[in-house]
Amino acid sequence: MNQTAPKSAPKSAAKPVKRDAAASKRRILKAALAEFAAHGHAGARIDTIAEKASVSKPMIYSYFGDKEELYKAALRESYVQIRQGERKLKLEDLSPEEAVRELVGFTLRHFVSKPWFVSMLNTENLLGGDAIRQIGDVAEIQSPLIESIRQFLKRGAAAGEIRDDVDPVELYITIASLCYFPVSNKHTLRAVFKVPIDDDWLDQRAAMISDMLTCYLRRTPPAS
Amino acid sequence: MNQTAPKSAPKSAAKPVKRDAAASKRRILKAALAEFAAHGHAGARIDTIAEKASVSKPMIYSYFGDKEELYKAALRESYVQIRQGERKLKLEDLSPEEAVRELVGFTLRHFVSKPWFVSMLNTENLLGGDAIRQIGDVAEIQSPLIESIRQFLKRGAAAGEIRDDVDPVELYITIASLCYFPVSNKHTLRAVFKVPIDDDWLDQRAAMISDMLTCYLRRTPPAS
Amino acid sequence: MNQTAPKSAPKSAAKPVKRDAAASKRRILKAALAEFAAHGHAGARIDTIAEKASVSKPMIYSYFGDKEELYKAALRESYVQIRQGERKLKLEDLSPEEAVRELVGFTLRHFVSKPWFVSMLNTENLLGGDAIRQIGDVAEIQSPLIESIRQFLKRGAAAGEIRDDVDPVELYITIASLCYFPVSNKHTLRAVFKVPIDDDWLDQRAAMISDMLTCYLRRTPPAS
Amino acid sequence: MNQTAPKSAPKSAAKPVKRDAAASKRRILKAALAEFAAHGHAGARIDTIAEKASVSKPMIYSYFGDKEELYKAALRESYVQIRQGERKLKLEDLSPEEAVRELVGFTLRHFVSKPWFVSMLNTENLLGGDAIRQIGDVAEIQSPLIESIRQFLKRGAAAGEIRDDVDPVELYITIASLCYFPVSNKHTLRAVFKVPIDDDWLDQRAAMISDMLTCYLRRTPPAS
DNA sequence: TATGAATGAGGGTTCATTCAT
DNA sequence: GATGAATGAACCCTCATTCAT
């Protein structure tokens, strides 16, 4: 009767992670994020999520309520994961020019390597942002990065290396714009402009973006 | 074939728009574009499109085949309409700096005033670009604008006013990136960064983008 | 190719009533009434209704909206049908005693032969009467019967044959009570009191009820 | 086996009601009765019952088997509780007329104050009485009341105060009919006849019913 | 004993699509 | 050419029921 005695063989992963609520919830969230990112809100299928998460559908409803709530959880999760990645970015000891170059390269690689984040933003904005407005703490999730940018801008301005009228949020939006678009619109760009959005192209782009920003930051602000 | 030439038969003009196949098709396309842009591919409803176009559902199927084909037609239509708008842009007699400023302002206004275009691109890229790859002539649709940009870049470079290593497609992608992102991601930006993406903000942004690009174009290319 | 030519043989009921919206709706209503009466609100199955009505489920939703609305329609239908039966009742030319006897017999037979009416009332009252409150014209449906009762009471009182303080609604509720209970509670009565609620028993009951009512009506009202 | 005998072990009385199988079972039964009465057989939810009884769902299954068995237990319980109420009724020392008046008033108040009994009967009869047929001892539960009625009828007949051909079961069914209907069909009566079934109305009704029955009982039986 | 975790089977509802006039 | 009528196939969600601790 030692069929049901995994004690003696804890290593055997025959029954992966049964009866572990937290793990189940995590798997569901991961699968949901992938599914919503791949097919949008309406195109996502609860059946598929259940299957990919190796749980039954009722578990999803018991943990998350309904599709809408699951979507919100997935959207929030995409921000949480992005933020975890951003923690690795260290700009403190860099010159403004190096910091910009690092930030651009990082942001671009970040978007490329986490395409579900880009897809979730697309999906959410398509639907009018109803969900993100209901997630209270999204602003806080992103703030450390902005703070980091503010620091190096202040340092550079104090050292007289760059202009002193640059808002960190505006700069971030600029960088994000330049990095987001080629990733988000990869397929239409390729079809319309025959541009192959591959690693080489992206590397060149990162360099060009950095050049442009550096040039702009160095310049003295207009007299107006 | 004078079926589609009601001009020669003014008698039968009792019912103005009825029994006009071309008009029906146009109405369907318009409604489909609005619906797909508003709710994405999976979220769009054929019933709603039929209702908004004031046609019966079988009409849609007889004209367009199925939802997939209708989606492709709507996607193509969004490019056609965008292109029609771009025709109004005249850059020939402007200095490079003026041309950039005009192009940026125009592109931004364009995206803002045709949000369905932005939504259709989002939707199409979300789904992997399968549809746009099947539309043969999309590349040609966009080319006049690129040509126009090429012209003023060449002129400016010849006059020594700007650097001569700028690719028109790259420049357009840069401008598009900067104009697209704040429009496309309006809702998440507002939620995360508390930035109100209104007309004032967009005007300032257009100026800032133009400054940055001008600065970059003027600069001599790096030695490498 | 005369497979699809029923014209030459209109009698053949091979394809019963296809493409007849009104007929479909009628069949659905009939099936719904039977199903709700047999299994109650929650126990009724839309699938079963569709099957019994020989329509697909979407037809039901297209005609009636949802289960709740279909239930309301069925409830209303049960009153309409009951009312149609009551029209056959003629009390005008009868003496008060005969009228009562006729009314009692009729009501009892009515309830026995339309058990779905009794079941629908049970179901609706079980759920708190939410549905019937939303049906505007139920009161009017029942009123002719009350009017009829009022007439013979007035006639009998004027002739001095019966007391003159009897309210027609109260009398109807009394009769309904006496006729409803043995029909509605047929199964529990049989199980608890071993009373076989069959035709013989019901006939005797009708006589007893009539006796009792007659006795009561004849009596002069109490002094109080 | 002193697990279920906390009396002998007052030490472990820290948690008063916990680990008391009988109490749990009682709470389940009470909650089930309320739930089945409120929503009918199909509409009742095991989850709700578990929650209201403060037990886990597996407890319910371990005590009662399945929903069907729980329903039967609840149905039986409703009879048991009704019977407990009836025990308080004392008709022995009353005149026939007083006994009838007391019995009517009591029955009406009984139904009004135990609406779940009425609802359970409705539900059970709606479903065809399958459950009650499987409960063996229901007949015995009700019999004392019938016996009590038989007594006072015999006494009254012997004293020549009332007719002697009245069957106690028939009389009880008559009284039950008159008291049950206005309670059971409270909502539809209000909607259809605009009669407010409140305490005043019920008091008047009890008086009227008693009058009618008294009148009938006093009368000499018909010659037939 | 007691229960959190989990699920198979279905229930109501919707949607793209077609039929028949 | 045009449409009201109709439906198969899902989809989201729930519920009675069991597993495993």
PDB file of N, CA and C in Angstrom, chain A residues 37-38 40 42-43 79 119 121-123 125-126 128-129 132-133 138-139 142 146 170 172-174 177-178 180-181 184-188 191-193 201 205 208 212-213 215-216, chain B residues 37-38 40 42-43 79 119 121-123 125-126 128-129 132-133 138-139 142 146 170 172-174 177-178 180-181 184-188 191-193 201 205 208 212-213 215-216:
ATOM      1  N   ALA A  37      -2.182  38.050 -22.939  1.00  0.00           N
ATOM      2  CA  ALA A  37      -1.216  38.756 -23.775  1.00  0.00           C
ATOM      3  C   ALA A  37      -1.261  38.228 -25.206  1.00  0.00           C
ATOM      4  N   ALA A  38      -1.501  36.947 -25.342  1.00  0.00           N
ATOM      5  CA  ALA A  38      -1.474  36.368 -26.683  1.00  0.00           C
ATOM      6  C   ALA A  38      -2.732  36.648 -27.481  1.00  0.00           C
ATOM      7  N   GLY A  40      -5.557  38.855 -26.276  1.00  0.00           N
ATOM      8  CA  GLY A  40      -6.395  39.980 -25.859  1.00  0.00           C
ATOM      9  C   GLY A  40      -7.451  39.546 -24.869  1.00  0.00           C
ATOM     10  N   ALA A  42     -10.941  39.654 -24.953  1.00  0.00           N
ATOM     11  CA  ALA A  42     -12.050  38.835 -25.451  1.00  0.00           C
ATOM     12  C   ALA A  42     -11.565  37.529 -26.055  1.00  0.00           C
ATOM     13  N   GLY A  43     -10.372  37.539 -26.613  1.00  0.00           N
ATOM     14  CA  GLY A  43      -9.868  36.341 -27.268  1.00  0.00           C
ATOM     15  C   GLY A  43      -9.318  35.297 -26.314  1.00  0.00           C
ATOM     16  N   TYR A  79       2.830  44.300 -14.500  1.00  0.00           N
ATOM     17  CA  TYR A  79       3.564  45.431 -13.946  1.00  0.00           C
ATOM     18  C   TYR A  79       4.533  44.976 -12.865  1.00  0.00           C
ATOM     19  N   SER A 119       2.104  43.513 -24.816  1.00  0.00           N
ATOM     20  CA  SER A 119       0.781  43.077 -25.262  1.00  0.00           C
ATOM     21  C   SER A 119      -0.310  43.440 -24.260  1.00  0.00           C
ATOM     22  N   LEU A 121      -0.286  45.960 -22.209  1.00  0.00           N
ATOM     23  CA  LEU A 121      -0.554  47.400 -22.310  1.00  0.00           C
ATOM     24  C   LEU A 121      -1.419  47.690 -23.535  1.00  0.00           C
ATOM     25  N   ASN A 122      -1.082  47.070 -24.636  1.00  0.00           N
ATOM     26  CA  ASN A 122      -1.901  47.257 -25.840  1.00  0.00           C
ATOM     27  C   ASN A 122      -3.353  46.890 -25.568  1.00  0.00           C
ATOM     28  N   THR A 123      -3.526  45.733 -25.004  1.00  0.00           N
ATOM     29  CA  THR A 123      -4.880  45.245 -24.730  1.00  0.00           C
ATOM     30  C   THR A 123      -5.638  46.188 -23.801  1.00  0.00           C
ATOM     31  N   ASN A 125      -5.111  49.344 -23.145  1.00  0.00           N
ATOM     32  CA  ASN A 125      -5.418  50.644 -23.740  1.00  0.00           C
ATOM     33  C   ASN A 125      -6.506  50.524 -24.807  1.00  0.00           C
ATOM     34  N   LEU A 126      -6.520  49.394 -25.474  1.00  0.00           N
ATOM     35  CA  LEU A 126      -7.587  49.170 -26.461  1.00  0.00           C
ATOM     36  C   LEU A 126      -8.955  49.240 -25.791  1.00  0.00           C
ATOM     37  N   GLY A 128      -9.763  50.873 -23.151  1.00  0.00           N
ATOM     38  CA  GLY A 128     -10.085  52.136 -22.486  1.00  0.00           C
ATOM     39  C   GLY A 128      -9.535  52.293 -21.092  1.00  0.00           C
ATOM     40  N   GLY A 129      -8.704  51.371 -20.650  1.00  0.00           N
ATOM     41  CA  GLY A 129      -8.055  51.546 -19.356  1.00  0.00           C
ATOM     42  C   GLY A 129      -8.963  51.362 -18.157  1.00  0.00           C
ATOM     43  N   ILE A 132      -7.079  49.135 -15.405  1.00  0.00           N
ATOM     44  CA  ILE A 132      -5.909  49.665 -14.677  1.00  0.00           C
ATOM     45  C   ILE A 132      -6.332  50.742 -13.691  1.00  0.00           C
ATOM     46  N   ARG A 133      -7.418  51.413 -14.005  1.00  0.00           N
ATOM     47  CA  ARG A 133      -7.897  52.427 -13.081  1.00  0.00           C
ATOM     48  C   ARG A 133      -8.357  51.797 -11.764  1.00  0.00           C
ATOM     49  N   VAL A 138      -0.700  50.717  -8.856  1.00  0.00           N
ATOM     50  CA  VAL A 138       0.150  50.618 -10.036  1.00  0.00           C
ATOM     51  C   VAL A 138       1.164  51.754 -10.068  1.00  0.00           C
ATOM     52  N   ALA A 139       0.733  52.925  -9.662  1.00  0.00           N
ATOM     53  CA  ALA A 139       1.641  54.075  -9.707  1.00  0.00           C
ATOM     54  C   ALA A 139       2.888  53.801  -8.879  1.00  0.00           C
ATOM     55  N   GLN A 142       5.752  51.598 -10.370  1.00  0.00           N
ATOM     56  CA  GLN A 142       6.690  52.140 -11.343  1.00  0.00           C
ATOM     57  C   GLN A 142       7.610  53.226 -10.757  1.00  0.00           C
ATOM     58  N   ILE A 146      11.437  55.966 -11.901  1.00  0.00           N
ATOM     59  CA  ILE A 146      11.387  57.423 -12.108  1.00  0.00           C
ATOM     60  C   ILE A 146      12.329  58.126 -11.144  1.00  0.00           C
ATOM     61  N   GLU A 170       8.827  62.858 -18.194  1.00  0.00           N
ATOM     62  CA  GLU A 170       8.824  63.144 -19.636  1.00  0.00           C
ATOM     63  C   GLU A 170       9.944  62.385 -20.337  1.00  0.00           C
ATOM     64  N   TYR A 172      11.309  59.627 -19.363  1.00  0.00           N
ATOM     65  CA  TYR A 172      10.976  58.204 -19.410  1.00  0.00           C
ATOM     66  C   TYR A 172       9.959  57.919 -20.511  1.00  0.00           C
ATOM     67  N   ILE A 173       8.969  58.780 -20.626  1.00  0.00           N
ATOM     68  CA  ILE A 173       7.968  58.572 -21.674  1.00  0.00           C
ATOM     69  C   ILE A 173       8.624  58.634 -23.049  1.00  0.00           C
ATOM     70  N   THR A 174       9.577  59.517 -23.199  1.00  0.00           N
ATOM     71  CA  THR A 174      10.283  59.598 -24.478  1.00  0.00           C
ATOM     72  C   THR A 174      11.022  58.301 -24.786  1.00  0.00           C
ATOM     73  N   SER A 177       8.570  55.536 -25.417  1.00  0.00           N
ATOM     74  CA  SER A 177       7.975  55.673 -26.755  1.00  0.00           C
ATOM     75  C   SER A 177       8.883  55.044 -27.799  1.00  0.00           C
ATOM     76  N   LEU A 178      10.161  55.443 -27.746  1.00  0.00           N
ATOM     77  CA  LEU A 178      11.100  55.012 -28.780  1.00  0.00           C
ATOM     78  C   LEU A 178      11.387  53.514 -28.714  1.00  0.00           C
ATOM     79  N   TYR A 180       9.208  51.247 -27.227  1.00  0.00           N
ATOM     80  CA  TYR A 180       7.962  50.484 -27.258  1.00  0.00           C
ATOM     81  C   TYR A 180       7.479  50.229 -28.686  1.00  0.00           C
ATOM     82  N   PHE A 181       7.487  51.293 -29.437  1.00  0.00           N
ATOM     83  CA  PHE A 181       6.879  51.221 -30.763  1.00  0.00           C
ATOM     84  C   PHE A 181       7.457  50.117 -31.659  1.00  0.00           C
ATOM     85  N   SER A 184       6.257  46.801 -30.080  1.00  0.00           N
ATOM     86  CA  SER A 184       4.808  46.622 -30.152  1.00  0.00           C
ATOM     87  C   SER A 184       4.344  46.441 -31.593  1.00  0.00           C
ATOM     88  N   ASN A 185       4.888  47.241 -32.492  1.00  0.00           N
ATOM     89  CA  ASN A 185       4.398  47.239 -33.868  1.00  0.00           C
ATOM     90  C   ASN A 185       5.314  46.489 -34.821  1.00  0.00           C
ATOM     91  N   LYS A 186       6.028  45.584 -34.266  1.00  0.00           N
ATOM     92  CA  LYS A 186       6.964  44.767 -35.027  1.00  0.00           C
ATOM     93  C   LYS A 186       6.381  44.219 -36.326  1.00  0.00           C
ATOM     94  N   HIS A 187       5.194  43.630 -36.215  1.00  0.00           N
ATOM     95  CA  HIS A 187       4.647  42.950 -37.393  1.00  0.00           C
ATOM     96  C   HIS A 187       4.192  43.912 -38.473  1.00  0.00           C
ATOM     97  N   THR A 188       3.527  44.972 -38.077  1.00  0.00           N
ATOM     98  CA  THR A 188       3.083  45.911 -39.113  1.00  0.00           C
ATOM     99  C   THR A 188       4.267  46.661 -39.710  1.00  0.00           C
ATOM    100  N   ALA A 191       5.736  44.485 -42.304  1.00  0.00           N
ATOM    101  CA  ALA A 191       4.892  44.347 -43.491  1.00  0.00           C
ATOM    102  C   ALA A 191       4.872  45.628 -44.319  1.00  0.00           C
ATOM    103  N   VAL A 192       4.833  46.757 -43.642  1.00  0.00           N
ATOM    104  CA  VAL A 192       4.665  48.003 -44.385  1.00  0.00           C
ATOM    105  C   VAL A 192       6.000  48.560 -44.875  1.00  0.00           C
ATOM    106  N   PHE A 193       7.013  48.507 -44.025  1.00  0.00           N
ATOM    107  CA  PHE A 193       8.285  49.131 -44.409  1.00  0.00           C
ATOM    108  C   PHE A 193       9.362  48.105 -44.733  1.00  0.00           C
ATOM    109  N   TRP A 201      18.984  45.091 -35.937  1.00  0.00           N
ATOM    110  CA  TRP A 201      18.256  46.350 -36.139  1.00  0.00           C
ATOM    111  C   TRP A 201      18.027  47.046 -34.798  1.00  0.00           C
ATOM    112  N   ARG A 205      19.257  50.626 -33.427  1.00  0.00           N
ATOM    113  CA  ARG A 205      18.245  51.578 -32.976  1.00  0.00           C
ATOM    114  C   ARG A 205      18.581  52.115 -31.580  1.00  0.00           C
ATOM    115  N   MET A 208      21.151  54.725 -31.913  1.00  0.00           N
ATOM    116  CA  MET A 208      20.602  55.949 -32.493  1.00  0.00           C
ATOM    117  C   MET A 208      19.759  56.713 -31.484  1.00  0.00           C
ATOM    118  N   MET A 212      20.522  60.452 -29.995  1.00  0.00           N
ATOM    119  CA  MET A 212      19.550  61.537 -30.097  1.00  0.00           C
ATOM    120  C   MET A 212      19.259  62.149 -28.729  1.00  0.00           C
ATOM    121  N   LEU A 213      19.089  61.302 -27.752  1.00  0.00           N
ATOM    122  CA  LEU A 213      18.772  61.803 -26.422  1.00  0.00           C
ATOM    123  C   LEU A 213      19.959  62.550 -25.818  1.00  0.00           C
ATOM    124  N   CYS A 215      22.314  64.100 -27.357  1.00  0.00           N
ATOM    125  CA  CYS A 215      22.368  65.377 -28.060  1.00  0.00           C
ATOM    126  C   CYS A 215      21.379  66.372 -27.475  1.00  0.00           C
ATOM    127  N   TYR A 216      20.169  65.876 -27.234  1.00  0.00           N
ATOM    128  CA  TYR A 216      19.113  66.756 -26.724  1.00  0.00           C
ATOM    129  C   TYR A 216      19.401  67.214 -25.298  1.00  0.00           C
TER     130      TYR A 216
ATOM    131  N   ALA B  37     -11.871  48.377 -34.115  1.00  0.00           N
ATOM    132  CA  ALA B  37     -10.984  49.291 -33.393  1.00  0.00           C
ATOM    133  C   ALA B  37     -11.418  49.435 -31.936  1.00  0.00           C
ATOM    134  N   ALA B  38     -12.727  49.401 -31.722  1.00  0.00           N
ATOM    135  CA  ALA B  38     -13.222  49.633 -30.363  1.00  0.00           C
ATOM    136  C   ALA B  38     -13.059  48.413 -29.470  1.00  0.00           C
ATOM    137  N   GLY B  40     -11.351  45.227 -30.518  1.00  0.00           N
ATOM    138  CA  GLY B  40     -10.377  44.207 -30.909  1.00  0.00           C
ATOM    139  C   GLY B  40     -11.007  43.148 -31.803  1.00  0.00           C
ATOM    140  N   ALA B  42     -11.377  39.698 -31.445  1.00  0.00           N
ATOM    141  CA  ALA B  42     -12.314  38.756 -30.828  1.00  0.00           C
ATOM    142  C   ALA B  42     -13.498  39.479 -30.198  1.00  0.00           C
ATOM    143  N   GLY B  43     -13.283  40.697 -29.747  1.00  0.00           N
ATOM    144  CA  GLY B  43     -14.360  41.417 -29.076  1.00  0.00           C
ATOM    145  C   GLY B  43     -15.374  42.027 -30.024  1.00  0.00           C
ATOM    146  N   TYR B  79      -5.562  51.776 -43.254  1.00  0.00           N
ATOM    147  CA  TYR B  79      -4.376  52.319 -43.919  1.00  0.00           C
ATOM    148  C   TYR B  79      -4.778  53.258 -45.054  1.00  0.00           C
ATOM    149  N   SER B 119      -5.729  51.922 -32.870  1.00  0.00           N
ATOM    150  CA  SER B 119      -6.321  50.713 -32.301  1.00  0.00           C
ATOM    151  C   SER B 119      -6.183  49.522 -33.233  1.00  0.00           C
ATOM    152  N   LEU B 121      -3.817  49.027 -35.421  1.00  0.00           N
ATOM    153  CA  LEU B 121      -2.425  48.566 -35.380  1.00  0.00           C
ATOM    154  C   LEU B 121      -2.167  47.757 -34.118  1.00  0.00           C
ATOM    155  N   ASN B 122      -2.661  48.247 -32.996  1.00  0.00           N
ATOM    156  CA  ASN B 122      -2.504  47.505 -31.744  1.00  0.00           C
ATOM    157  C   ASN B 122      -3.085  46.106 -31.878  1.00  0.00           C
ATOM    158  N   THR B 123      -4.295  46.065 -32.361  1.00  0.00           N
ATOM    159  CA  THR B 123      -4.983  44.782 -32.498  1.00  0.00           C
ATOM    160  C   THR B 123      -4.225  43.842 -33.423  1.00  0.00           C
ATOM    161  N   ASN B 125      -1.064  43.850 -34.318  1.00  0.00           N
ATOM    162  CA  ASN B 125       0.206  43.392 -33.775  1.00  0.00           C
ATOM    163  C   ASN B 125       0.016  42.423 -32.623  1.00  0.00           C
ATOM    164  N   LEU B 126      -1.040  42.626 -31.873  1.00  0.00           N
ATOM    165  CA  LEU B 126      -1.342  41.686 -30.789  1.00  0.00           C
ATOM    166  C   LEU B 126      -1.514  40.273 -31.344  1.00  0.00           C
ATOM    167  N   GLY B 128      -0.221  39.034 -34.013  1.00  0.00           N
ATOM    168  CA  GLY B 128       0.926  38.479 -34.721  1.00  0.00           C
ATOM    169  C   GLY B 128       1.058  38.896 -36.168  1.00  0.00           C
ATOM    170  N   GLY B 129       0.244  39.828 -36.614  1.00  0.00           N
ATOM    171  CA  GLY B 129       0.406  40.354 -37.962  1.00  0.00           C
ATOM    172  C   GLY B 129       0.018  39.401 -39.074  1.00  0.00           C
ATOM    173  N   ILE B 132      -2.095  41.380 -41.838  1.00  0.00           N
ATOM    174  CA  ILE B 132      -1.456  42.400 -42.681  1.00  0.00           C
ATOM    175  C   ILE B 132      -0.513  41.761 -43.693  1.00  0.00           C
ATOM    176  N   ARG B 133       0.008  40.619 -43.341  1.00  0.00           N
ATOM    177  CA  ARG B 133       0.890  39.932 -44.276  1.00  0.00           C
ATOM    178  C   ARG B 133       0.119  39.467 -45.510  1.00  0.00           C
ATOM    179  N   VAL B 138      -0.126  46.982 -48.980  1.00  0.00           N
ATOM    180  CA  VAL B 138      -0.022  47.930 -47.885  1.00  0.00           C
ATOM    181  C   VAL B 138       1.252  48.761 -48.000  1.00  0.00           C
ATOM    182  N   ALA B 139       2.307  48.130 -48.436  1.00  0.00           N
ATOM    183  CA  ALA B 139       3.573  48.844 -48.534  1.00  0.00           C
ATOM    184  C   ALA B 139       3.432  50.064 -49.451  1.00  0.00           C
ATOM    185  N   GLN B 142       1.789  53.328 -48.049  1.00  0.00           N
ATOM    186  CA  GLN B 142       2.526  54.252 -47.200  1.00  0.00           C
ATOM    187  C   GLN B 142       3.675  54.969 -47.935  1.00  0.00           C
ATOM    188  N   ILE B 146       6.993  58.409 -47.239  1.00  0.00           N
ATOM    189  CA  ILE B 146       8.431  58.146 -47.122  1.00  0.00           C
ATOM    190  C   ILE B 146       9.195  58.906 -48.209  1.00  0.00           C
ATOM    191  N   GLU B 170      13.861  55.236 -41.177  1.00  0.00           N
ATOM    192  CA  GLU B 170      14.247  55.297 -39.772  1.00  0.00           C
ATOM    193  C   GLU B 170      13.704  56.563 -39.110  1.00  0.00           C
ATOM    194  N   TYR B 172      11.108  58.242 -40.030  1.00  0.00           N
ATOM    195  CA  TYR B 172       9.658  58.139 -39.856  1.00  0.00           C
ATOM    196  C   TYR B 172       9.309  57.248 -38.671  1.00  0.00           C
ATOM    197  N   ILE B 173      10.033  56.158 -38.544  1.00  0.00           N
ATOM    198  CA  ILE B 173       9.763  55.264 -37.405  1.00  0.00           C
ATOM    199  C   ILE B 173      10.012  56.000 -36.083  1.00  0.00           C
ATOM    200  N   THR B 174      11.053  56.809 -36.078  1.00  0.00           N
ATOM    201  CA  THR B 174      11.334  57.576 -34.861  1.00  0.00           C
ATOM    202  C   THR B 174      10.180  58.521 -34.527  1.00  0.00           C
ATOM    203  N   SER B 177       7.155  56.577 -33.535  1.00  0.00           N
ATOM    204  CA  SER B 177       7.301  56.067 -32.174  1.00  0.00           C
ATOM    205  C   SER B 177       6.894  57.124 -31.160  1.00  0.00           C
ATOM    206  N   LEU B 178       7.460  58.295 -31.348  1.00  0.00           N
ATOM    207  CA  LEU B 178       7.246  59.359 -30.365  1.00  0.00           C
ATOM    208  C   LEU B 178       5.798  59.853 -30.359  1.00  0.00           C
ATOM    209  N   TYR B 180       3.124  57.961 -31.492  1.00  0.00           N
ATOM    210  CA  TYR B 180       2.194  56.851 -31.313  1.00  0.00           C
ATOM    211  C   TYR B 180       1.991  56.506 -29.843  1.00  0.00           C
ATOM    212  N   PHE B 181       3.093  56.393 -29.160  1.00  0.00           N
ATOM    213  CA  PHE B 181       3.042  55.900 -27.787  1.00  0.00           C
ATOM    214  C   PHE B 181       2.096  56.694 -26.873  1.00  0.00           C
ATOM    215  N   SER B 184      -1.459  55.912 -28.117  1.00  0.00           N
ATOM    216  CA  SER B 184      -1.846  54.510 -27.920  1.00  0.00           C
ATOM    217  C   SER B 184      -1.980  54.167 -26.438  1.00  0.00           C
ATOM    218  N   ASN B 185      -1.049  54.638 -25.657  1.00  0.00           N
ATOM    219  CA  ASN B 185      -1.020  54.239 -24.249  1.00  0.00           C
ATOM    220  C   ASN B 185      -1.549  55.319 -23.314  1.00  0.00           C
ATOM    221  N   LYS B 186      -2.395  56.116 -23.850  1.00  0.00           N
ATOM    222  CA  LYS B 186      -3.007  57.207 -23.108  1.00  0.00           C
ATOM    223  C   LYS B 186      -3.526  56.794 -21.728  1.00  0.00           C
ATOM    224  N   HIS B 187      -4.295  55.713 -21.702  1.00  0.00           N
ATOM    225  CA  HIS B 187      -4.952  55.344 -20.454  1.00  0.00           C
ATOM    226  C   HIS B 187      -3.990  54.823 -19.408  1.00  0.00           C
ATOM    227  N   THR B 188      -3.058  53.987 -19.825  1.00  0.00           N
ATOM    228  CA  THR B 188      -2.117  53.472 -18.830  1.00  0.00           C
ATOM    229  C   THR B 188      -1.166  54.566 -18.368  1.00  0.00           C
ATOM    230  N   ALA B 191      -2.905  56.479 -15.753  1.00  0.00           N
ATOM    231  CA  ALA B 191      -3.063  55.734 -14.504  1.00  0.00           C
ATOM    232  C   ALA B 191      -1.738  55.577 -13.762  1.00  0.00           C
ATOM    233  N   VAL B 192      -0.678  55.335 -14.506  1.00  0.00           N
ATOM    234  CA  VAL B 192       0.591  55.026 -13.850  1.00  0.00           C
ATOM    235  C   VAL B 192       1.366  56.286 -13.502  1.00  0.00           C
ATOM    236  N   PHE B 193       1.402  57.246 -14.427  1.00  0.00           N
ATOM    237  CA  PHE B 193       2.228  58.436 -14.181  1.00  0.00           C
ATOM    238  C   PHE B 193       1.403  59.695 -13.872  1.00  0.00           C
ATOM    239  N   TRP B 201      -0.847  69.084 -23.182  1.00  0.00           N
ATOM    240  CA  TRP B 201       0.298  68.196 -23.012  1.00  0.00           C
ATOM    241  C   TRP B 201       0.842  67.768 -24.366  1.00  0.00           C
ATOM    242  N   ARG B 205       4.461  68.366 -26.063  1.00  0.00           N
ATOM    243  CA  ARG B 205       5.221  67.192 -26.493  1.00  0.00           C
ATOM    244  C   ARG B 205       5.689  67.355 -27.943  1.00  0.00           C
ATOM    245  N   MET B 208       8.655  69.542 -27.978  1.00  0.00           N
ATOM    246  CA  MET B 208       9.824  68.859 -27.434  1.00  0.00           C
ATOM    247  C   MET B 208      10.384  67.833 -28.422  1.00  0.00           C
ATOM    248  N   MET B 212      14.097  67.920 -30.211  1.00  0.00           N
ATOM    249  CA  MET B 212      15.027  66.809 -30.104  1.00  0.00           C
ATOM    250  C   MET B 212      15.488  66.330 -31.482  1.00  0.00           C
ATOM    251  N   LEU B 213      14.534  66.206 -32.373  1.00  0.00           N
ATOM    252  CA  LEU B 213      14.885  65.732 -33.712  1.00  0.00           C
ATOM    253  C   LEU B 213      15.752  66.742 -34.448  1.00  0.00           C
ATOM    254  N   CYS B 215      17.744  68.957 -33.223  1.00  0.00           N
ATOM    255  CA  CYS B 215      19.066  68.874 -32.611  1.00  0.00           C
ATOM    256  C   CYS B 215      19.862  67.703 -33.176  1.00  0.00           C
ATOM    257  N   TYR B 216      19.180  66.571 -33.284  1.00  0.00           N
ATOM    258  CA  TYR B 216      19.851  65.366 -33.763  1.00  0.00           C
ATOM    259  C   TYR B 216      20.234  65.481 -35.242  1.00  0.00           C
TER     260      TYR B 216
END
